[in-house]
Short mmCIF file of C-alpha atoms in Angstrom, two decimals:
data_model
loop_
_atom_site.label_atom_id
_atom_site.label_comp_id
_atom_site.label_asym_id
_atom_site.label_seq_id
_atom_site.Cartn_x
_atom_site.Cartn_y
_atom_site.Cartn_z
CA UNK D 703 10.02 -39.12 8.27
CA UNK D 704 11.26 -37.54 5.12
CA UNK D 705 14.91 -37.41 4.61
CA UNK D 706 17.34 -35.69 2.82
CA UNK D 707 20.01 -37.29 0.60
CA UNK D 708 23.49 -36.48 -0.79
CA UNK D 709 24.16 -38.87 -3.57
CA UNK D 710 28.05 -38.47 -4.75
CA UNK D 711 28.90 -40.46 -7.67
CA UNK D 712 30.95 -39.28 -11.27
CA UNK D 713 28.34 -40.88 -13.25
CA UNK D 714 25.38 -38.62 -13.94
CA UNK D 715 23.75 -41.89 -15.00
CA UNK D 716 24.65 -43.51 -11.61
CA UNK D 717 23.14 -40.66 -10.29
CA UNK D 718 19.54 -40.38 -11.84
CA UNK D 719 19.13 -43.88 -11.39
CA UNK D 720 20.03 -43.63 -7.48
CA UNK D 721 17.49 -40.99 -7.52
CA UNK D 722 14.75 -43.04 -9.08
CA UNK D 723 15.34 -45.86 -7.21
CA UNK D 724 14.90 -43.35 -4.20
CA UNK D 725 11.84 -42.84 -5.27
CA UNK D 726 10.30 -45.81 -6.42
CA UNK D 727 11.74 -47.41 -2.75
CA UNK D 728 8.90 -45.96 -0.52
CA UNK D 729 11.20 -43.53 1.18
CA UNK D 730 9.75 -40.35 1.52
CA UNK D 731 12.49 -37.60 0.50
CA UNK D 732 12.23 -33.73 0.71
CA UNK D 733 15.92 -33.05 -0.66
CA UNK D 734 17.98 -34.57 -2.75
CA UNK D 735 21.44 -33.27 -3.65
CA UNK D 736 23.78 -34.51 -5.91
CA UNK D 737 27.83 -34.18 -6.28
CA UNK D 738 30.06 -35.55 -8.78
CA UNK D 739 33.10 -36.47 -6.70
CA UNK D 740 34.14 -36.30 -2.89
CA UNK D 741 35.26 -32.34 -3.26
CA UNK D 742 32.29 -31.34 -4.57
CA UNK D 743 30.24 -33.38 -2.02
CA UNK D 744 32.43 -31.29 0.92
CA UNK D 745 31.47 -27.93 -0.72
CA UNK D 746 27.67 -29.12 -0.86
CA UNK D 747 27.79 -30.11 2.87
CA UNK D 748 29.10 -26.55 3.56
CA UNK D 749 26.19 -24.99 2.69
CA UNK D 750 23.56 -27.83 3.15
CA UNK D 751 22.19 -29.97 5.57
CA UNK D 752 21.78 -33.66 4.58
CA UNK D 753 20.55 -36.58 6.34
CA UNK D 754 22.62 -39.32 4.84
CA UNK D 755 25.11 -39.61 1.90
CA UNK D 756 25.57 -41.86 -0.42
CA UNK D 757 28.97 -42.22 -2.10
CA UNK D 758 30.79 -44.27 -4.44
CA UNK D 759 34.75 -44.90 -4.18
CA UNK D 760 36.28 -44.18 -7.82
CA UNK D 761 35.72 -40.85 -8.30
CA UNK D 762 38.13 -38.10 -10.02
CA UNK D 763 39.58 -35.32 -8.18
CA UNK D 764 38.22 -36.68 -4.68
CA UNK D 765 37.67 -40.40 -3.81
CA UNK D 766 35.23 -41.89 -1.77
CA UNK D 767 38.11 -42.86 0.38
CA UNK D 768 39.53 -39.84 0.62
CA UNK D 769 35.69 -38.05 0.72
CA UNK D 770 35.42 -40.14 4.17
CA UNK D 771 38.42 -39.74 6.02
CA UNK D 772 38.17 -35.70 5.10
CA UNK D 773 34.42 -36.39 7.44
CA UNK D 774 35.97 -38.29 9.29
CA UNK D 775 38.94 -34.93 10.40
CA UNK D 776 35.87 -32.74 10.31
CA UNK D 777 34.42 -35.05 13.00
CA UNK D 778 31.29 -34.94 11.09
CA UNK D 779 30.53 -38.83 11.07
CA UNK D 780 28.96 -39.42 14.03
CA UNK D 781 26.18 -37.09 13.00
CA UNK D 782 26.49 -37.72 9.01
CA UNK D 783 26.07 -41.09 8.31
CA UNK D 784 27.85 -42.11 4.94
CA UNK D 785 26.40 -45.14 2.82
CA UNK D 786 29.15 -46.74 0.36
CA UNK D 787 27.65 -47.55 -2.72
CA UNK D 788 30.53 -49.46 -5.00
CA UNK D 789 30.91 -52.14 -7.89
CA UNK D 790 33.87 -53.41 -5.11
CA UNK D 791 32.27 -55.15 -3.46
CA UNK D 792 35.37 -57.64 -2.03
CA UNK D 793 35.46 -57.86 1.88
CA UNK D 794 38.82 -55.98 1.85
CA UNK D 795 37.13 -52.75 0.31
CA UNK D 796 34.35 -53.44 2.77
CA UNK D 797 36.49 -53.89 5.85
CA UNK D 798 38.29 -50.44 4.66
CA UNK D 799 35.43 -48.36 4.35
CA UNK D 800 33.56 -48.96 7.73
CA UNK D 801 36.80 -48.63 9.39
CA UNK D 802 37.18 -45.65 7.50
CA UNK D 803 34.00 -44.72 9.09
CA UNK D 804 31.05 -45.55 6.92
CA UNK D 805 28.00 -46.45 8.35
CA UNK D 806 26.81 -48.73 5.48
CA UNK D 807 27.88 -50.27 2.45
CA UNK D 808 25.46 -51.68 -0.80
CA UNK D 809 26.92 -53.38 -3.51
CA UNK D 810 25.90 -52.54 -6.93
CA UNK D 811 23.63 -54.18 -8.75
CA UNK D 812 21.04 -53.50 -6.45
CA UNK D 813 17.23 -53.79 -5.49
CA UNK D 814 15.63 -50.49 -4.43
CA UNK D 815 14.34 -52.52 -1.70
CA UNK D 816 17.96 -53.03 -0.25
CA UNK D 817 19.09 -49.18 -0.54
CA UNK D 818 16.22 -48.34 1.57
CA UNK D 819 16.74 -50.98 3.81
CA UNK D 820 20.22 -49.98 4.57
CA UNK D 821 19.05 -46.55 4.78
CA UNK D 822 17.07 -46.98 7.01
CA UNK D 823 18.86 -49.54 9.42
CA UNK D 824 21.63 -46.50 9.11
CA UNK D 825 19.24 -43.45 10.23
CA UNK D 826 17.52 -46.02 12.80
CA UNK D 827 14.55 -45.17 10.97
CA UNK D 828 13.04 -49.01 11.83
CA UNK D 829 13.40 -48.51 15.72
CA UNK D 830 10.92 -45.46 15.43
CA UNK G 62 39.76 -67.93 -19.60
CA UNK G 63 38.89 -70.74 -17.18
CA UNK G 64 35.73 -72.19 -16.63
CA UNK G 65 35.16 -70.90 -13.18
CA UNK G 66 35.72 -67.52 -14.37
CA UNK G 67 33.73 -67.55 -17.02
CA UNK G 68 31.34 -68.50 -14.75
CA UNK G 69 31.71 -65.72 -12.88
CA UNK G 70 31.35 -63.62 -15.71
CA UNK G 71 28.28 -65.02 -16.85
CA UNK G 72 26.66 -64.60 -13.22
CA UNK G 73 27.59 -60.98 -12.90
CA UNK G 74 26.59 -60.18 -16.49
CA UNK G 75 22.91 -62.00 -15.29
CA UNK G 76 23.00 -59.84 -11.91
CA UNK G 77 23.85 -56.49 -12.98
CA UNK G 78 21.08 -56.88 -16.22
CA UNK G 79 18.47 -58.35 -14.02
CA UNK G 80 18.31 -56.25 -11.28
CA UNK G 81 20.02 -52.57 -12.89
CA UNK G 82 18.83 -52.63 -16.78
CA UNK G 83 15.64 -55.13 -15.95
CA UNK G 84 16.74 -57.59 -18.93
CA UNK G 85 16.40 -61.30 -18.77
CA UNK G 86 19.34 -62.69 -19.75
CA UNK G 87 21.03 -66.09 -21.50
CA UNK G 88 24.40 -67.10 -21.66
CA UNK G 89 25.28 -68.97 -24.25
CA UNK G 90 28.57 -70.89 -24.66
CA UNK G 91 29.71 -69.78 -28.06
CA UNK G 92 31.78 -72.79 -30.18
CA UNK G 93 35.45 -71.67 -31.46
CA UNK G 94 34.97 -69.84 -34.90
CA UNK G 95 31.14 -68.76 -34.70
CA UNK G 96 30.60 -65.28 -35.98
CA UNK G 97 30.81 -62.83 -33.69
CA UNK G 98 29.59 -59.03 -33.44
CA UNK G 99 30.59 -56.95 -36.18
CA UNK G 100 31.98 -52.96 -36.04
CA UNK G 101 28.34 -51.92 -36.30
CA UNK G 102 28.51 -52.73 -32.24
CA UNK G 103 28.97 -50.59 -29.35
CA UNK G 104 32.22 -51.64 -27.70
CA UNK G 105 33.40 -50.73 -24.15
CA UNK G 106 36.21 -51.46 -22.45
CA UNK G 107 37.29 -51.34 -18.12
CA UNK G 108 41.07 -52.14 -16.81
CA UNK G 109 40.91 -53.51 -13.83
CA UNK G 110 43.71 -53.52 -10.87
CA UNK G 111 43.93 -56.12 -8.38
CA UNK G 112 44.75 -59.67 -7.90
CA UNK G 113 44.77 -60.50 -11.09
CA UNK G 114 45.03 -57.87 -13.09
CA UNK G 115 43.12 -57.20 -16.46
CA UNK G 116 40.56 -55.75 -18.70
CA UNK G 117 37.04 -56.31 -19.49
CA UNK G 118 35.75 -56.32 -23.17
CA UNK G 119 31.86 -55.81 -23.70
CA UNK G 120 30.19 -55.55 -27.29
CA UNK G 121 26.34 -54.96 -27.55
CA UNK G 122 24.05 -54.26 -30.36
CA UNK G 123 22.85 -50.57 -30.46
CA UNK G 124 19.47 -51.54 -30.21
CA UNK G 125 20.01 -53.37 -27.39
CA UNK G 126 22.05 -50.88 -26.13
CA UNK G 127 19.85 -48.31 -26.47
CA UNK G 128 16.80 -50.77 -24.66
CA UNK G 129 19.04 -51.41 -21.91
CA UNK G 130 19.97 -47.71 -21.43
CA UNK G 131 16.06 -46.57 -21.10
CA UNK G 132 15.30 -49.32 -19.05
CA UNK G 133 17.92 -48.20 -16.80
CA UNK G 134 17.57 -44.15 -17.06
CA UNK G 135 13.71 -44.46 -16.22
CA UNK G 136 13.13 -42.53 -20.27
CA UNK G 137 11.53 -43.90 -23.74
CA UNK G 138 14.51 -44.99 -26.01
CA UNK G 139 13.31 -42.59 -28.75
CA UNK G 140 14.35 -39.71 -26.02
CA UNK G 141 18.06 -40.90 -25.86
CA UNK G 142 21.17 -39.60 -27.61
CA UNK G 143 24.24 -41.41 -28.14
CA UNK G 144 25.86 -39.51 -25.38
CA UNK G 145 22.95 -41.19 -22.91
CA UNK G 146 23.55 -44.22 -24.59
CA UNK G 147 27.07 -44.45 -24.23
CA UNK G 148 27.15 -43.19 -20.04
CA UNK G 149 24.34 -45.75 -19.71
CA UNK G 150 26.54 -48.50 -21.31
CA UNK G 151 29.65 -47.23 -19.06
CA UNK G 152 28.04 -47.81 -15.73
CA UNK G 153 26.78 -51.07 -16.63
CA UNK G 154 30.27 -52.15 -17.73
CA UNK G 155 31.72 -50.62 -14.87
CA UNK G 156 29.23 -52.71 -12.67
CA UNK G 157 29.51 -56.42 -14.56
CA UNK G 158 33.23 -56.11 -14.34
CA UNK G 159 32.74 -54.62 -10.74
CA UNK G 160 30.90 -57.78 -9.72
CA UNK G 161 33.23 -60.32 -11.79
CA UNK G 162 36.48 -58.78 -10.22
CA UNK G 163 34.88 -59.21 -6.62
CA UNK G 164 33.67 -62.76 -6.94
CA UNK G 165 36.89 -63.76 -8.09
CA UNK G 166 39.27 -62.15 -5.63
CA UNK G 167 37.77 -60.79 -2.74
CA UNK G 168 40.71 -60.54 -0.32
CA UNK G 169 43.03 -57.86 -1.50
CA UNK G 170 41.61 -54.08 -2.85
CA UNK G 171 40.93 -54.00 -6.48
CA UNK G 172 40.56 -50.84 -8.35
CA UNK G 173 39.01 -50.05 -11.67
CA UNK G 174 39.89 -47.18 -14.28
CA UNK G 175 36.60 -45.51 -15.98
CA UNK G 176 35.42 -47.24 -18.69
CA UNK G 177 36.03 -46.38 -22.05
CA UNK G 178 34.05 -46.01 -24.96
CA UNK G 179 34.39 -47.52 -28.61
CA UNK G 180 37.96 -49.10 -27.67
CA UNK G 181 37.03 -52.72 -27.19
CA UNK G 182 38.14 -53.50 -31.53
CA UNK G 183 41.57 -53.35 -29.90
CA UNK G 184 44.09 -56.13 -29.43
CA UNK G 185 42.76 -59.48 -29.62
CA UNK G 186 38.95 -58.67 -31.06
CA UNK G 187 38.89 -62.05 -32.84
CA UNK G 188 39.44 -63.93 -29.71
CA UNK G 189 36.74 -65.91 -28.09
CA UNK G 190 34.04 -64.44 -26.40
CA UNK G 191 31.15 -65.42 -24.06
CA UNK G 192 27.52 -64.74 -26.22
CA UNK G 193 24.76 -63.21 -23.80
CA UNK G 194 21.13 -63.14 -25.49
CA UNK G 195 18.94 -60.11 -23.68
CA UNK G 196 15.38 -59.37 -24.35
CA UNK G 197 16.49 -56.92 -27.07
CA UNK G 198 19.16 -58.77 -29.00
CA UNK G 199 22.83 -59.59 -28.27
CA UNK G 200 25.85 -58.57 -26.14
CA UNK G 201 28.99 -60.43 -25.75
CA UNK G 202 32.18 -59.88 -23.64
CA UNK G 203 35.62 -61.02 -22.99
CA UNK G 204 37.94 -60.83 -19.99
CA UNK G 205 41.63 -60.75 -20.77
CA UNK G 206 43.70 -61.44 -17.79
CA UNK G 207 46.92 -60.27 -17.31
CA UNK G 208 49.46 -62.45 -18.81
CA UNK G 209 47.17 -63.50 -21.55
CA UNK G 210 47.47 -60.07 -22.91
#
């Protein structure tokens, strides 16, 4: 199955190296979007269908806080999974987010091994 | 800075270079006095919010800078600017502190401001710091925690 992928994160560098690590993962991927913060990720989704995001917290302009609880008004959630990807990586910011509504949550520094396996355990992707 | 936390600065550090920017890395406990990197290094610097409070100091030789930064962009290091350099530098500062904040207080919400770049000759720059030897020559860094400001 190849998947599409919002990655939302203010570092461009962040970014290319998610996107690298997408691809040196095994995951096959037919679209991959990028925004820099939460707002622009919400005017991206507007006009494009993604399979999964992945988002970061501190962001300018639009958290990854805020990013999720604005899916989480839209009702959009349950069919748009959203994977934290954050330096915080203390159980309190943890707790917050999947209450929040995330789906998944990978701590930075890490493997391209583990971002695809929490992709995938997110998009159910093993139980095919 | 106690010795638990430097630990936890040192395993971070070791984490985020390992697994992010694919350097081995060495710790090495530096004695009081020993020379320390000069201006000619790249300096970054990340307040952090939380329980405790702070800001993390990181100094790195360009070259290894600029190693670490291709390494971790996927590019040759003749291809990178100082611009690249500098982001690249950011996010790993951003992560070590990141990871050293967490282990250390992982009950309450912490928040860190973007990092900044070239500000870490500030207050306190001949202060101890912990010595880090990577494949490509030397970083060093220093945590100042709030009330030792």
């Amino acid at each position: 199955m190849a998947i599409s992928v919002l990655i939302v994160d203010d570092s461009p560098a962040m970014r290319a190296f998610i996107r690298r690590v997408l691809e040196v993962s095994g995951l096959e991927t037919r679209l991959c979007l990028e925004a820099g913060d939460g707002q622009e990720a919400l005017e991206i989704l507007r006009d494009h269908q993604v399979d999964v995001v992945l988002s970061d917290i501190n962001m300018p302009r639009m958290s990854g806080e805020q990013f999720v609880e604005q899916l989480s008004v839209m009702n959009v959630l349950k069919t748009l999974p959203v994977i934290v990807v954050s330096t915080d990586s203390t159980e309190a910011r943890m707790r917050q987010m999947l209450a929040l509504g995330a789906r998944g949550y990978v701590r930075k520094p890490f493997t391209p091994e583990r971002l695809k396996q929490e992709i995938e355990r997110v998009l159910g992707m093993g139980d095919e | 800075m106690s010795d638990p936390w430097k630990q936890a600065l040192e395993s971070a550090t070791e984490q985020v270079l390992s697994t992010m920017f694919f350097s081995d890395v060495v710790a090495v406990r530096t004695a009081a006095g020993q020379e320390q990197l000069g201006e000619e290094a790249l300096a970054i610097m990340v307040a952090f919010y939380g329980s405790p409070s702070g800001r993390y100091h990181v100094w790195i030789e360009p070259r290894a800078a600029r190693e670490l930064s291709a390494a971790f962009l996927g590019v040759d290091a003749a291809e990178l600017n100082i611009d690249r350099v500098a982001a690249a530098m950011c996010e790993m500062a951003n992560m070590i502190c990141g990871a050293f904040v967490s282990a250390i207080e992982g009950s309450t919400l912490i928040r860190l401001d973007a990092p900044v770049f070239g500000s870490a000759a500030a207050a306190g720059a001949d202060a101890p710091r912990q010595r880090f030897l990577l494949d490509a020559g030397i970083m060093e860094a220093r945590v100042d925690m709030e009330g030792e400001l």
